[in-house]
Coordinates of C-alpha atoms in Angstrom, one line a residue:
Chain A
M444 CA 0.0 0.0 0.0
S445 CA 2.9 2.3 0.5
H446 CA 4.0 1.9 -3.1
D447 CA 3.4 5.0 -5.1
H448 CA 1.3 3.0 -7.6
D449 CA -1.3 1.4 -5.5
H450 CA -5.0 1.3 -6.2
T451 CA -5.5 5.0 -6.6
D452 CA -5.8 5.0 -10.4
P453 CA -9.0 6.7 -11.4
P454 CA -11.6 4.6 -13.2
E455 CA -11.0 6.3 -16.5
D456 CA -7.6 4.7 -16.6
I457 CA -9.0 1.3 -16.7
E458 CA -9.0 1.1 -20.4
L459 CA -5.3 2.0 -20.4
R460 CA -4.4 -0.5 -17.7
V461 CA -6.1 -3.3 -19.6
K462 CA -4.4 -2.3 -22.9
A463 CA -1.0 -2.1 -21.1
L464 CA -1.4 -5.4 -19.5
E465 CA -2.4 -7.1 -22.7
S466 CA 0.4 -5.5 -24.6
V467 CA 3.1 -6.4 -22.0
L468 CA 1.9 -10.0 -21.9
A469 CA 1.8 -10.1 -25.7
D470 CA 5.4 -8.6 -25.9
K471 CA 6.6 -11.4 -23.7
G472 CA 4.9 -14.0 -25.8
L473 CA 2.7 -15.1 -22.9
I474 CA -0.6 -14.6 -24.7
D475 CA -1.8 -15.0 -28.3
T476 CA -4.1 -12.1 -29.1
S477 CA -5.9 -13.8 -31.9
A478 CA -6.6 -16.8 -29.7
L479 CA -8.1 -14.3 -27.2
D480 CA -10.3 -12.9 -29.9
E481 CA -11.7 -16.4 -30.5
L482 CA -12.4 -16.9 -26.9
I483 CA -14.3 -13.6 -26.7
D484 CA -16.4 -14.6 -29.7
L485 CA -17.1 -18.0 -28.1
Y486 CA -18.5 -16.5 -24.9
E487 CA -20.1 -13.5 -26.5
T488 CA -22.0 -15.3 -29.3
K489 CA -21.9 -19.0 -28.9
I490 CA -22.2 -20.1 -25.3
G491 CA -25.4 -18.8 -23.7
P492 CA -28.7 -19.6 -22.1
R493 CA -29.9 -21.5 -25.1
N494 CA -27.7 -24.3 -24.0
G495 CA -29.5 -24.4 -20.7
A496 CA -32.8 -24.2 -22.4
K497 CA -32.0 -27.4 -24.3
V498 CA -31.3 -29.1 -21.1
V499 CA -34.6 -27.9 -19.6
A500 CA -36.7 -28.8 -22.6
K501 CA -35.2 -32.3 -22.7
A502 CA -36.0 -32.8 -19.1
W503 CA -39.6 -31.7 -19.7
T504 CA -40.0 -34.3 -22.5
D505 CA -37.9 -37.2 -21.3
P506 CA -38.7 -38.5 -17.8
D507 CA -35.6 -40.7 -17.8
Y508 CA -33.4 -37.7 -18.6
R509 CA -35.1 -35.6 -16.0
Q510 CA -34.2 -38.2 -13.4
R511 CA -30.6 -38.4 -14.5
L512 CA -30.4 -34.6 -14.5
L513 CA -31.7 -34.3 -11.0
S514 CA -29.5 -37.1 -9.6
D515 CA -26.3 -36.2 -11.5
G516 CA -26.6 -32.8 -13.1
T517 CA -23.0 -32.7 -14.4
A518 CA -23.2 -36.0 -16.2
A519 CA -26.7 -35.3 -17.7
I520 CA -25.7 -31.9 -18.9
K521 CA -22.6 -33.3 -20.4
E522 CA -24.7 -35.8 -22.4
L523 CA -25.9 -32.7 -24.4
G524 CA -22.3 -31.6 -24.9
F525 CA -22.3 -28.8 -22.4
S526 CA -19.4 -29.0 -20.0
G527 CA -16.2 -27.2 -19.2
V528 CA -15.0 -24.2 -17.3
Q529 CA -17.4 -23.1 -14.5
G530 CA -19.6 -26.1 -15.1
E531 CA -17.5 -28.8 -13.6
D532 CA -19.9 -29.6 -10.8
M533 CA -23.5 -29.0 -11.5
V534 CA -26.6 -29.4 -9.3
V535 CA -30.0 -29.0 -10.9
V536 CA -32.8 -28.0 -8.5
E537 CA -36.4 -28.5 -9.7
N538 CA -39.3 -26.1 -9.3
T539 CA -42.6 -27.7 -8.3
P540 CA -46.1 -26.4 -7.4
D541 CA -44.8 -26.2 -3.8
V542 CA -41.2 -25.1 -4.2
H543 CA -39.5 -22.2 -6.0
N544 CA -35.7 -22.3 -6.3
M545 CA -33.3 -19.4 -6.9
I546 CA -29.6 -19.3 -7.4
V547 CA -27.0 -16.7 -6.2
C548 CA -23.3 -16.5 -5.4
T549 CA -23.1 -14.3 -2.4
L550 CA -19.3 -14.4 -2.2
C551 CA -18.4 -13.8 -5.8
S552 CA -20.4 -14.4 -9.0
C553 CA -20.1 -18.1 -9.7
Y554 CA -22.4 -19.0 -12.5
P555 CA -22.8 -22.0 -14.7
W556 CA -21.1 -20.7 -17.9
P557 CA -21.6 -23.8 -20.1
T558 CA -25.4 -23.8 -19.7
L559 CA -26.1 -20.1 -19.2
G560 CA -23.2 -18.2 -20.6
L561 CA -21.6 -15.3 -18.7
P562 CA -23.7 -13.8 -15.9
P563 CA -25.8 -10.6 -16.3
A564 CA -24.4 -7.6 -14.4
W565 CA -27.2 -7.6 -11.8
F566 CA -26.3 -11.2 -10.8
K567 CA -22.8 -10.0 -9.9
S568 CA -24.0 -6.9 -8.2
A569 CA -24.0 -6.2 -4.4
P570 CA -27.8 -5.5 -4.3
Y571 CA -28.7 -9.0 -5.6
R572 CA -26.0 -10.9 -3.8
S573 CA -26.6 -9.3 -0.4
R574 CA -30.4 -9.3 -0.4
V575 CA -31.6 -12.5 -2.1
V576 CA -30.6 -14.6 0.9
I577 CA -32.6 -12.6 3.4
D578 CA -35.4 -11.2 1.3
P579 CA -35.9 -13.5 -1.7
R580 CA -39.6 -12.6 -2.1
G581 CA -38.7 -8.9 -2.1
V582 CA -36.0 -9.6 -4.8
L583 CA -38.5 -11.5 -6.9
K584 CA -40.9 -8.6 -6.8
E585 CA -38.2 -6.5 -8.4
F586 CA -38.3 -9.0 -11.2
G587 CA -42.0 -8.7 -11.4
I588 CA -42.8 -11.9 -9.7
S589 CA -45.1 -12.5 -6.8
L590 CA -45.3 -16.0 -5.3
S591 CA -48.1 -17.3 -3.1
A592 CA -47.3 -17.3 0.6
E593 CA -47.7 -21.1 0.7
K594 CA -44.9 -21.6 -1.8
E595 CA -41.6 -22.4 -0.3
V596 CA -38.6 -20.5 -1.6
R597 CA -35.2 -22.1 -1.6
V598 CA -32.1 -20.0 -2.3
W599 CA -29.0 -21.9 -3.4
D600 CA -25.7 -20.2 -2.8
S601 CA -23.1 -21.3 -5.3
S602 CA -19.6 -22.1 -4.2
A603 CA -16.3 -21.9 -6.0
E604 CA -16.7 -25.5 -7.1
L605 CA -20.4 -26.1 -7.3
R606 CA -22.9 -24.4 -9.6
Y607 CA -26.7 -24.6 -9.7
L608 CA -29.3 -24.5 -12.4
V609 CA -33.0 -24.2 -11.8
L610 CA -35.3 -26.6 -13.7
P611 CA -38.4 -24.5 -14.1
E612 CA -41.9 -25.9 -14.2
R613 CA -43.2 -26.8 -17.7
P614 CA -45.7 -24.2 -18.8
A615 CA -49.3 -25.2 -18.9
G616 CA -50.9 -25.8 -22.3
T617 CA -47.8 -27.4 -23.8
D618 CA -48.9 -31.0 -23.9
G619 CA -47.6 -32.7 -27.0
W620 CA -45.1 -29.9 -27.8
Q621 CA -41.8 -31.1 -29.2
E622 CA -38.5 -30.5 -27.5
D623 CA -37.4 -27.9 -30.0
Q624 CA -40.7 -25.9 -29.5
L625 CA -40.3 -26.0 -25.8
V626 CA -36.7 -24.7 -26.0
E627 CA -38.2 -21.4 -27.2
L628 CA -40.1 -20.9 -24.0
V629 CA -37.2 -21.3 -21.6
T630 CA -35.7 -18.0 -20.5
R631 CA -32.4 -17.3 -18.8
D632 CA -34.1 -15.8 -15.8
S633 CA -36.3 -18.9 -15.4
M634 CA -33.1 -21.0 -15.0
I635 CA -31.8 -18.6 -12.4
G636 CA -35.1 -18.6 -10.6
V637 CA -35.9 -14.9 -11.0
G638 CA -38.4 -15.5 -13.8
F639 CA -40.7 -18.1 -15.3
P640 CA -40.6 -19.7 -18.8
K641 CA -42.7 -17.9 -21.4
S642 CA -46.3 -19.1 -21.5
A643 CA -47.6 -21.0 -24.5
P644 CA -48.9 -18.3 -26.9
D645 CA -51.6 -20.3 -28.5
N646 CA -53.0 -21.7 -25.3
H647 CA -53.6 -18.6 -23.2
Q648 CA -57.3 -19.4 -22.7
Q649 CA -56.6 -23.0 -21.9
A650 CA -53.8 -22.2 -19.5
G651 CA -56.3 -20.1 -17.5
A652 CA -53.9 -18.0 -15.5
Chain B
M205 CA -12.0 -15.7 5.3
N206 CA -14.7 -13.1 5.9
G207 CA -14.4 -9.7 4.2
I208 CA -16.2 -7.2 2.1
H209 CA -16.9 -9.9 -0.6
D210 CA -19.0 -11.7 1.9
L211 CA -22.1 -9.7 1.0
G212 CA -24.9 -12.2 1.8
G213 CA -27.3 -10.7 4.3
M214 CA -25.8 -7.2 4.2
H215 CA -28.3 -4.3 4.3
G216 CA -28.2 -1.0 2.4
H217 CA -27.1 -2.0 -1.1
G218 CA -30.3 -0.6 -2.7
P219 CA -32.4 -1.9 -5.5
I220 CA -31.3 -4.4 -8.2
N221 CA -32.9 -2.6 -11.1
P222 CA -32.4 -5.5 -13.6
P223 CA -32.5 -4.1 -17.2
P224 CA -34.8 -6.0 -19.7
T225 CA -31.7 -6.8 -21.8
E226 CA -28.0 -6.1 -21.7
P227 CA -25.0 -6.9 -23.8
V228 CA -22.6 -9.6 -22.6
F229 CA -19.9 -7.0 -22.3
S230 CA -20.6 -3.3 -21.8
H231 CA -17.2 -2.0 -22.9
E232 CA -14.4 -3.2 -25.1
W233 CA -12.0 -3.3 -22.1
E234 CA -14.4 -5.8 -20.4
R235 CA -14.0 -8.1 -23.5
R236 CA -10.2 -7.8 -23.3
I237 CA -9.9 -8.4 -19.6
F238 CA -12.2 -11.4 -19.8
A239 CA -10.0 -12.9 -22.5
L240 CA -6.8 -12.0 -20.6
F241 CA -8.2 -13.9 -17.5
I242 CA -8.5 -17.0 -19.5
G243 CA -5.3 -16.4 -21.4
A244 CA -3.2 -15.9 -18.3
F245 CA -5.0 -18.7 -16.5
G246 CA -4.3 -21.0 -19.5
G247 CA -0.7 -20.1 -19.3
G248 CA -0.5 -21.4 -15.8
H249 CA 0.2 -18.1 -14.1
Y250 CA -2.5 -18.6 -11.4
N251 CA -5.3 -20.9 -10.5
V252 CA -8.9 -19.9 -9.9
D253 CA -8.6 -19.9 -6.1
E254 CA -5.7 -17.5 -6.3
F255 CA -7.7 -15.4 -8.7
R256 CA -10.7 -15.2 -6.4
H257 CA -8.5 -14.7 -3.3
A258 CA -6.8 -11.7 -4.9
I259 CA -10.2 -10.1 -5.4
E260 CA -11.1 -10.9 -1.7
R261 CA -7.9 -9.2 -0.6
M262 CA -9.0 -5.9 -2.3
D263 CA -9.3 -2.8 -0.3
P264 CA -13.0 -2.9 0.9
A265 CA -13.9 0.6 -0.4
E266 CA -12.3 -0.2 -3.8
Y267 CA -14.1 -3.5 -3.9
L268 CA -17.5 -1.9 -3.5
L269 CA -16.8 0.9 -5.9
G270 CA -15.3 -1.3 -8.6
S271 CA -17.4 -3.1 -11.2
Y272 CA -17.1 -6.9 -11.7
Y273 CA -14.5 -6.7 -14.4
E274 CA -12.5 -4.1 -12.5
H275 CA -12.2 -6.7 -9.9
W276 CA -10.8 -9.1 -12.5
L277 CA -8.3 -6.5 -13.7
H278 CA -7.2 -5.9 -10.1
S279 CA -6.7 -9.6 -9.5
I280 CA -4.8 -10.4 -12.6
E281 CA -2.5 -7.4 -12.1
T282 CA -1.9 -8.3 -8.5
L283 CA -1.1 -11.9 -9.2
L284 CA 1.1 -11.3 -12.2
L285 CA 3.0 -8.6 -10.3
E286 CA 3.4 -10.8 -7.2
K287 CA 4.6 -13.7 -9.2
G288 CA 7.0 -11.5 -11.1
V289 CA 5.5 -12.3 -14.5
V290 CA 5.3 -8.6 -15.2
T291 CA 6.8 -5.7 -13.3
R292 CA 5.3 -2.4 -12.2
D293 CA 7.8 -0.6 -14.4
E294 CA 6.8 -2.5 -17.5
L295 CA 3.2 -1.7 -17.0
D296 CA 3.8 1.9 -16.2
Q297 CA 6.1 2.3 -19.2
K298 CA 3.4 0.8 -21.4
I299 CA 0.7 3.0 -20.0
A300 CA 3.0 6.1 -20.6
A301 CA 3.6 5.0 -24.2
L302 CA -0.1 4.4 -24.8
K303 CA -0.9 7.8 -23.3
G304 CA 1.7 9.3 -25.6
G305 CA -0.1 7.8 -28.6
H306 CA 2.6 5.2 -29.4

């Protein structure tokens, strides 16, 4: 802390600090800039919540898969080809008529990258991390969700090693839907537990609520 | 270890205000630091626990003021400096050169 270059750099210097770091590492041959560009593209455009949506839709249509997913999430998710960094140890928690699950990482921002991509900023923010464990229903209201008082809310705090994924309830009025149709209904927020899947558009009247 | 990162249950952080949509990265430098994290990790310069610990060691006020990827930058800088992979002078000289338009 006594060094004359501690952490007092103003925020506007961040861009410079990042450029300098990348440039020094590249000069030393420690990183390959074009490989980094590929990595960015991978996480920005290819790995995202659509992967998780495929897992959910398969669980909705295949009871055996659902069973495997709930008993060994990591292996079942890997069956669909989604594994790797930040998804090494996955636990899938299932929403039911009686239980609503939510995920958080209070200590950091651990998030299942292979199934959901990189986390949204609010997931990494102090307001969400601090409050969801003491006032989950209040947090849900901010996301426009109100749960009945009878419904149990479970909040799962991720650790450095273990990541959670919520298996939301299948929307009403989707009987007979194919897996690839169901994928379209699964939202990122429904797999974090701060949202629900989209409802079936053609079945509003049948679905009732 | 407890510390400022141990936010669970803390009061006073205000509303979440989740936006309806948001880009994966908000700034170009966030893209670069994300990639640098993986690049330097892949190079064996630190493991994930060291990376996280370097964030947890941050000055508490700086931690709360800094955004997620600022924490990452802080951690990568800290670890690479501590391990002697880069030196403060090398970084400062590069910053000076970039400022000078080189």
